[in-house]
Coordinates of C-alpha atoms and ligand atoms in Angstrom, one line a residue:
M782 CA 39.2 4.2 19.2
S783 CA 35.5 4.4 20.0
E784 CA 33.0 2.3 18.3
T785 CA 31.4 5.2 16.5
G786 CA 34.9 6.2 15.3
A787 CA 35.3 2.8 13.7
M788 CA 31.9 3.1 12.1
T789 CA 32.7 6.3 10.3
T790 CA 35.8 5.0 8.7
K791 CA 34.0 1.8 7.5
R792 CA 33.4 1.4 3.8
N793 CA 29.8 1.9 2.7
P794 CA 28.5 -1.6 2.2
L795 CA 26.3 -0.4 -0.6
E796 CA 29.2 1.2 -2.5
Y797 CA 29.1 -1.4 -5.2
V798 CA 25.7 -0.1 -6.1
T799 CA 27.1 3.3 -6.8
E800 CA 29.9 1.8 -8.8
A801 CA 27.4 -0.3 -10.9
L802 CA 25.2 2.7 -11.4
N803 CA 28.2 4.9 -12.6
E804 CA 29.2 2.2 -15.0
L805 CA 25.6 2.1 -16.5
R806 CA 25.7 5.9 -16.8
A807 CA 29.0 5.9 -18.5
K808 CA 27.7 3.4 -21.1
G809 CA 24.7 5.6 -21.8
V810 CA 22.2 3.0 -20.7
A811 CA 20.8 4.5 -17.5
P812 CA 17.8 6.6 -18.7
K813 CA 16.1 8.9 -16.2
L814 CA 12.4 8.3 -15.5
R815 CA 10.1 10.5 -17.7
V816 CA 7.6 12.3 -15.5
L817 CA 4.1 12.7 -16.8
E818 CA 2.3 16.0 -15.9
G819 CA -1.4 15.5 -16.2
E820 CA -3.2 12.5 -17.7
Q821 CA -2.0 9.5 -19.6
K822 CA -3.3 10.5 -23.1
P823 CA -2.3 10.2 -26.8
V824 CA -0.8 13.7 -26.6
C825 CA 0.5 14.7 -23.2
V826 CA 3.2 16.5 -21.3
F827 CA 6.3 14.6 -20.1
D828 CA 9.1 16.5 -18.4
G829 CA 7.5 19.8 -19.4
R830 CA 7.4 18.9 -23.1
E831 CA 4.3 18.2 -25.1
V832 CA 4.8 14.9 -27.1
I833 CA 2.8 12.4 -29.1
N834 CA 2.6 9.5 -26.7
L835 CA 3.6 6.2 -28.3
A836 CA 4.9 4.8 -25.0
S837 CA 1.9 3.7 -23.1
N838 CA -0.1 0.4 -22.9
N839 CA -3.3 2.4 -22.7
Y840 CA -4.5 0.6 -25.9
L841 CA -8.1 1.8 -25.8
G842 CA -7.6 5.2 -24.1
L843 CA -9.5 4.0 -21.0
T844 CA -7.1 5.5 -18.4
S845 CA -8.9 8.8 -18.8
D846 CA -12.4 7.5 -19.9
K847 CA -15.2 9.4 -18.3
R848 CA -17.3 6.2 -17.6
L849 CA -14.5 4.6 -15.7
R850 CA -13.7 7.8 -13.9
K851 CA -17.3 8.2 -12.8
A852 CA -17.4 4.6 -11.6
S853 CA -14.3 5.1 -9.6
I854 CA -15.5 8.3 -8.0
E855 CA -18.8 6.8 -7.0
A856 CA -17.0 3.8 -5.4
V857 CA -14.8 6.2 -3.4
R858 CA -17.9 8.1 -2.2
K859 CA -19.7 5.0 -1.3
L860 CA -17.0 2.6 -0.1
G861 CA -13.9 4.7 0.8
V862 CA -10.4 4.4 -0.4
G863 CA -9.0 1.1 0.8
A864 CA -10.0 -2.6 1.3
G865 CA -8.3 -2.7 4.6
A866 CA -7.0 -6.3 4.5
V867 CA -5.9 -9.1 2.3
R868 CA -8.7 -11.0 0.5
T869 CA -8.4 -14.0 2.8
I870 CA -9.0 -12.1 6.0
A871 CA -11.4 -9.1 5.7
G872 CA -10.5 -7.6 2.4
T873 CA -12.9 -9.3 0.1
M874 CA -15.6 -6.7 -0.8
K875 CA -18.7 -7.5 -2.8
L876 CA -17.2 -5.4 -5.5
H877 CA -14.3 -7.8 -5.8
M878 CA -16.6 -10.8 -6.1
D879 CA -18.8 -9.1 -8.7
L880 CA -15.8 -8.1 -10.8
E881 CA -14.5 -11.7 -10.8
E882 CA -17.9 -13.0 -11.9
Q883 CA -18.1 -10.3 -14.6
I884 CA -14.7 -11.2 -16.0
A885 CA -15.4 -14.9 -16.0
K886 CA -18.6 -14.3 -18.0
F887 CA -16.8 -12.0 -20.4
K888 CA -14.1 -14.6 -21.0
N889 CA -16.6 -17.5 -21.1
V890 CA -15.0 -19.5 -18.3
E891 CA -16.2 -21.0 -15.0
A892 CA -14.4 -18.7 -12.7
C893 CA -11.9 -15.9 -12.2
V894 CA -9.6 -14.5 -9.5
V895 CA -8.4 -10.9 -9.5
F896 CA -4.8 -10.1 -8.3
Q897 CA -3.2 -6.8 -7.5
S898 CA -1.3 -6.9 -10.8
G899 CA -0.6 -9.0 -13.9
F900 CA 2.8 -9.7 -12.4
T901 CA 1.5 -11.1 -9.2
A902 CA -1.2 -13.1 -11.1
N903 CA 1.5 -14.9 -13.1
A904 CA 4.1 -15.3 -10.3
G905 CA 1.4 -16.3 -7.7
T906 CA -0.3 -18.8 -10.0
V907 CA 2.7 -20.6 -11.5
S908 CA 4.2 -21.1 -8.1
A909 CA 0.9 -22.3 -6.6
V910 CA 0.1 -24.8 -9.2
L911 CA 3.5 -26.3 -9.8
G912 CA 6.1 -27.7 -7.4
K913 CA 9.7 -28.9 -7.3
E914 CA 8.8 -32.3 -8.8
D915 CA 7.2 -30.7 -11.9
L916 CA 8.3 -29.4 -15.3
I917 CA 7.7 -26.0 -16.9
I918 CA 8.1 -25.6 -20.6
S919 CA 8.4 -21.9 -21.4
D920 CA 8.8 -19.8 -24.5
E921 CA 12.2 -18.0 -24.4
L922 CA 10.6 -14.6 -24.7
N923 CA 8.0 -15.0 -21.9
H924 CA 7.5 -12.2 -19.5
A925 CA 9.6 -11.7 -16.4
S926 CA 6.6 -12.5 -14.1
I927 CA 6.3 -16.0 -15.7
I928 CA 10.1 -16.5 -15.2
D929 CA 9.9 -15.4 -11.6
G930 CA 6.8 -17.6 -11.0
A931 CA 8.6 -20.5 -12.5
R932 CA 11.6 -20.0 -10.3
L933 CA 9.5 -19.6 -7.2
S934 CA 7.8 -22.9 -7.9
K935 CA 11.2 -24.7 -7.9
A936 CA 10.1 -26.8 -10.8
T937 CA 12.5 -27.9 -13.5
I938 CA 12.4 -25.1 -16.2
K939 CA 13.0 -25.9 -19.9
V940 CA 12.9 -23.1 -22.4
F941 CA 11.9 -23.6 -26.0
K942 CA 12.9 -21.3 -28.9
H943 CA 10.6 -18.4 -29.5
K944 CA 7.3 -19.6 -31.0
D945 CA 9.1 -22.8 -32.1
V946 CA 6.5 -25.6 -31.7
A947 CA 8.9 -28.3 -32.9
D948 CA 11.4 -27.2 -30.3
C949 CA 8.7 -27.4 -27.6
E950 CA 7.8 -30.9 -28.8
R951 CA 11.5 -31.9 -28.7
I952 CA 11.6 -31.0 -25.0
L953 CA 8.3 -32.9 -24.4
Q954 CA 9.7 -36.0 -26.1
E955 CA 13.0 -35.8 -24.1
H956 CA 10.8 -35.7 -20.9
A957 CA 8.4 -38.4 -22.0
S958 CA 9.0 -40.4 -18.9
F959 CA 9.1 -37.3 -16.6
P960 CA 7.1 -38.3 -13.5
G961 CA 5.8 -34.9 -12.4
K962 CA 3.1 -32.6 -13.8
K963 CA 4.0 -30.6 -17.0
L964 CA 3.0 -27.0 -17.9
I965 CA 3.4 -25.4 -21.3
I966 CA 3.3 -21.6 -20.8
T967 CA 3.4 -18.8 -23.3
D968 CA 2.6 -15.1 -23.6
G969 CA -0.4 -14.6 -25.9
V970 CA 1.2 -11.5 -27.4
F971 CA 4.9 -10.9 -26.9
S972 CA 5.4 -7.5 -25.4
M973 CA 8.7 -6.7 -27.1
D974 CA 8.2 -8.0 -30.6
G975 CA 4.4 -7.6 -30.9
D976 CA 4.0 -11.1 -32.3
I977 CA 1.3 -13.6 -31.5
A978 CA 1.9 -17.1 -29.9
P979 CA 1.1 -20.2 -31.9
L980 CA -1.6 -21.1 -29.4
P981 CA -3.5 -23.8 -31.4
E982 CA -0.3 -25.7 -32.1
L983 CA 0.8 -25.4 -28.4
C984 CA -2.7 -26.6 -27.3
D985 CA -2.2 -29.7 -29.7
L986 CA 1.0 -30.5 -27.9
A987 CA -0.5 -30.0 -24.5
E988 CA -3.3 -32.4 -25.4
K989 CA -0.9 -34.9 -27.0
Y990 CA 1.5 -35.0 -24.0
G991 CA -1.0 -34.5 -21.2
C992 CA 0.2 -31.0 -20.1
I993 CA -1.5 -28.1 -18.4
M994 CA -1.8 -25.2 -20.9
M995 CA -1.3 -21.6 -19.7
V996 CA -1.3 -18.4 -21.6
D997 CA -0.4 -14.9 -20.3
D998 CA -2.7 -12.5 -22.2
A999 CA -1.4 -9.2 -20.8
H1000 CA -1.0 -7.5 -24.2
A1001 CA -4.0 -9.4 -25.7
S1002 CA -6.5 -8.4 -23.0
G1003 CA -8.7 -5.8 -24.6
V1004 CA -6.8 -6.1 -27.9
L1005 CA -7.2 -9.5 -29.5
G1006 CA -10.4 -11.4 -30.0
R1007 CA -14.0 -10.2 -30.0
G1008 CA -14.3 -7.1 -27.9
G1009 CA -10.8 -7.8 -26.7
R1010 CA -11.5 -11.3 -25.2
G1011 CA -7.9 -12.4 -25.8
T1012 CA -5.9 -14.9 -27.7
V1013 CA -8.1 -17.9 -26.8
D1014 CA -11.0 -16.2 -28.5
H1015 CA -8.8 -14.9 -31.4
H1016 CA -7.6 -18.4 -32.1
Q1017 CA -10.9 -20.2 -31.3
C1018 CA -9.1 -22.3 -28.7
H1019 CA -12.1 -22.2 -26.3
G1020 CA -11.8 -24.9 -23.7
R1021 CA -8.3 -25.9 -24.6
V1022 CA -6.4 -23.5 -22.3
H1023 CA -6.6 -24.4 -18.6
I1024 CA -5.2 -21.2 -17.2
Q1025 CA -5.6 -17.7 -18.8
V1026 CA -3.9 -14.7 -17.3
G1027 CA -4.9 -11.2 -18.2
T1028 CA -4.0 -7.7 -17.0
L1029 CA -6.2 -4.9 -15.9
S1030 CA -3.3 -2.4 -16.2
K1031 CA -3.0 -2.1 -19.9
A1032 CA -6.0 -1.9 -22.3
I1033 CA -8.4 -2.1 -19.3
G1034 CA -6.9 1.2 -18.2
S1035 CA -6.6 0.7 -14.5
M1036 CA -4.5 -1.7 -12.5
G1037 CA -4.5 -5.4 -11.6
G1038 CA -4.4 -8.9 -13.1
Y1039 CA -6.6 -11.9 -13.3
V1040 CA -6.6 -15.6 -13.7
C1041 CA -9.4 -17.4 -15.5
G1042 CA -10.1 -21.1 -15.4
S1043 CA -12.1 -23.8 -13.7
R1044 CA -14.0 -23.1 -10.5
D1045 CA -11.7 -25.6 -8.7
L1046 CA -8.5 -23.9 -10.0
I1047 CA -9.7 -20.5 -8.8
D1048 CA -10.8 -21.9 -5.4
F1049 CA -7.4 -23.5 -5.1
L1050 CA -5.7 -20.2 -5.9
Y1051 CA -7.8 -18.5 -3.2
L1052 CA -6.1 -20.8 -0.8
R1053 CA -2.6 -21.0 -2.2
A1054 CA -1.6 -18.1 -4.4
R1055 CA 0.8 -16.1 -2.2
P1056 CA 0.1 -12.6 -3.4
F1057 CA -3.6 -13.2 -2.9
L1058 CA -3.0 -14.4 0.6
F1059 CA -0.4 -12.0 1.7
S1060 CA -1.0 -8.7 -0.1
T1061 CA -4.0 -6.4 0.3
S1062 CA -6.7 -6.3 -2.3
H1063 CA -7.7 -3.5 -4.7
P1064 CA -9.2 -0.3 -3.3
P1065 CA -12.8 0.2 -4.4
A1066 CA -11.9 2.8 -7.0
T1067 CA -9.7 0.4 -8.9
A1068 CA -12.2 -2.5 -8.8
A1069 CA -15.0 -0.2 -9.9
A1070 CA -13.0 1.2 -12.8
C1071 CA -12.2 -2.3 -14.0
A1072 CA -15.9 -3.3 -13.8
A1073 CA -16.9 -0.3 -15.8
A1074 CA -14.2 -1.2 -18.4
F1075 CA -15.5 -4.7 -18.8
A1076 CA -19.1 -3.4 -19.1
L1077 CA -17.8 -1.2 -21.9
L1078 CA -15.9 -3.9 -23.7
D1079 CA -19.0 -6.1 -23.5
S1080 CA -21.0 -3.4 -25.4
P1081 CA -21.0 -2.3 -29.0
D1082 CA -19.0 0.8 -28.0
G1083 CA -16.3 -1.5 -26.7
E1084 CA -16.1 -3.5 -29.9
K1085 CA -15.9 -0.2 -31.8
L1086 CA -12.9 0.9 -29.7
V1087 CA -11.1 -2.4 -30.4
K1088 CA -11.8 -1.9 -34.1
K1089 CA -10.5 1.6 -33.9
L1090 CA -7.3 0.4 -32.3
W1091 CA -6.7 -2.1 -35.1
A1092 CA -7.5 0.5 -37.8
N1093 CA -5.0 2.9 -36.2
T1094 CA -2.5 0.1 -36.0
K1095 CA -2.8 -0.6 -39.8
F1096 CA -2.6 3.0 -40.6
F1097 CA 0.5 3.7 -38.6
K1098 CA 2.3 0.7 -39.8
R1099 CA 1.5 1.5 -43.4
E1100 CA 2.9 5.1 -42.9
L1101 CA 6.0 3.7 -41.3
K1102 CA 6.6 1.2 -44.1
K1103 CA 6.3 4.0 -46.7
R1104 CA 9.1 5.7 -44.8
G1105 CA 11.4 2.6 -45.0
F1106 CA 10.9 1.1 -41.5
Q1107 CA 10.6 -2.6 -41.1
F1108 CA 9.1 -4.5 -38.3
K1109 CA 8.7 -8.1 -39.5
T1110 CA 7.7 -9.6 -36.2
S1111 CA 4.8 -7.3 -35.3
E1112 CA 1.3 -8.6 -35.7
T1113 CA -0.3 -6.2 -33.1
P1114 CA -0.3 -2.5 -32.1
I1115 CA 3.2 -3.0 -30.6
V1116 CA 5.7 -1.7 -33.3
P1117 CA 9.3 -2.5 -32.5
I1118 CA 11.9 -0.7 -34.5
H1119 CA 15.2 -2.6 -34.5
V1120 CA 18.3 -0.6 -33.5
G1121 CA 20.7 -3.2 -32.1
D1122 CA 23.0 -1.3 -29.8
G1123 CA 21.5 -0.2 -26.5
A1124 CA 23.2 3.2 -26.3
K1125 CA 22.1 4.0 -29.8
A1126 CA 18.5 3.0 -29.1
Y1127 CA 18.5 5.4 -26.1
E1128 CA 19.9 8.1 -28.3
F1129 CA 17.2 7.5 -30.9
S1130 CA 14.5 7.7 -28.2
R1131 CA 16.0 10.9 -26.7
K1132 CA 16.2 12.7 -30.0
L1133 CA 12.7 11.7 -30.9
F1134 CA 11.5 13.0 -27.6
E1135 CA 13.2 16.3 -28.3
A1136 CA 11.4 16.4 -31.6
G1137 CA 8.0 15.7 -30.0
V1138 CA 7.5 11.9 -30.0
F1139 CA 7.7 9.8 -27.0
A1140 CA 8.6 6.1 -27.7
P1141 CA 10.9 4.3 -25.3
A1142 CA 14.1 2.5 -26.1
V1143 CA 14.1 -1.1 -24.8
A1144 CA 17.5 -2.6 -24.2
Y1145 CA 19.2 -5.2 -22.0
P1146 CA 18.0 -6.7 -19.6
T1147 CA 14.5 -6.3 -21.0
V1148 CA 15.7 -7.7 -24.3
A1149 CA 18.8 -9.7 -25.2
E1150 CA 22.1 -7.8 -25.6
G1151 CA 22.5 -6.5 -29.2
K1152 CA 18.7 -6.6 -29.7
A1153 CA 17.9 -3.1 -28.5
R1154 CA 15.0 -1.4 -30.2
L1155 CA 12.6 1.4 -30.1
R1156 CA 9.1 0.4 -29.2
A1157 CA 6.1 2.4 -30.4
M1158 CA 2.6 1.6 -29.3
V1159 CA -0.6 2.6 -31.1
S1160 CA -3.9 3.3 -29.3
A1161 CA -7.5 3.7 -30.3
A1162 CA -7.3 7.2 -28.8
H1163 CA -4.7 8.5 -31.3
K1164 CA -6.0 10.7 -34.1
R1165 CA -4.7 10.0 -37.6
E1166 CA -3.0 13.4 -37.6
H1167 CA -1.0 12.3 -34.5
L1168 CA 0.1 9.1 -36.1
L1169 CA 1.0 10.8 -39.4
K1170 CA 3.1 13.4 -37.6
A1171 CA 4.7 10.8 -35.4
A1172 CA 5.7 8.8 -38.5
N1173 CA 7.2 11.9 -40.1
I1174 CA 9.2 12.7 -37.0
L1175 CA 10.4 9.1 -36.6
A1176 CA 11.7 9.1 -40.2
E1177 CA 13.5 12.5 -39.8
V1178 CA 15.2 11.5 -36.6
A1179 CA 16.1 7.9 -37.8
K1180 CA 17.8 9.0 -41.0
P1181 CA 20.9 10.7 -39.6
L1182 CA 21.3 7.8 -37.1
G1183 CA 21.3 5.3 -40.0
I1184 CA 18.3 3.5 -38.6
A1185 CA 15.6 3.5 -41.3
Ligands
PLP1924 C1 2.7 -6.1 -18.5 C2 2.8 -7.5 -18.5 C3 2.5 -8.2 -17.3 C4 2.4 -7.5 -16.0 O1 1.1 -6.9 -15.9 P1 0.9 -5.8 -14.8 O2 -0.6 -5.7 -14.6 O3 1.5 -4.5 -15.3 O4 1.6 -6.2 -13.6 C5 2.6 -9.6 -17.3 N1 2.8 -10.3 -18.5 C6 3.0 -9.6 -19.6 C7 3.3 -10.4 -20.9 C8 3.1 -8.3 -19.7 O5 3.3 -7.6 -20.8

């Protein structure tokens, strides 16, 4: 028997992937990717069907804003399409430094570092600041990028019950004689329930027990606080949070993440945050779009947009409540509609889509088993008529499924 003959009869070493996939498909929990034709807008075409879009994180409608678009195009004309290297070699353009300074001013902190994404900002920062002799105390519903960063750091990880300050303190008491550094970390706004972290109380604990305080403001950037300055501003916790992470990929409308803190923290991250050291920096178009977004947020027009987002949120929730929906946890434009069973949540989402509303189902592993839901997101760019129509369609589709 020749060697090639032996190869052809060998079992495909990736066959288990096919088996796992078939299992997910059989259970009805393997949705296909929806494909957007055209721009990310409040009403747009996915998979050839025009739908009211309640699925995107484009809170302020900035993905298609003409000011950001213009800034991007000018940057491409002047500076080309790529940075050509990682930040620590030759990929730091003046545009990057200016953006960091602009964000630091906006957030009223000493300094800022921009990462390629919110994910890398979290993962890179937690793993750079903490090591295996340290302790991370983390809300059970924190984002995957925090969890991955915590794992990468090799620190001891203790998880407190969602938003449960007493449970967080219990862990701190149990580790009173822990010799290493301690970090309390929480999302500012939780992406699946739309609720807001008890930041002032967590800051109290951080101060009482000598911990580093870190907040991931991905869903609060451009949403909470004056002009979207985030949860620290919303709660008046200025100066009490050592590390603030934000994203440029949601309300800011483009892509990226950032970390705000002391000058020394940022200078240290320049030297030790692995995604900063080992992955290429933003192309000029992206950095320029983000700069234009912060210039907008820092102006009366930006504040108006944030207000519009909240007015739309109130309106939509009121209309949904009138139709019998409940979403007790939500305090933000994220509106989770509880379904429970994963396959049923996917069915709900699919039928809504056929009826002209796009809101994704979220199931395991994004949320716990049995806690599947539909997640609807409101933006400043929605018109009242879109939201009203969406509420009607949601009610019509939910009834026969026994959801609302
Ligand atoms: C979306 C999100 C991130 C990741 O941000 P990207 O810029 O999309 O990588 C991080 N943390 C939380 C809480 C998020 O919701």
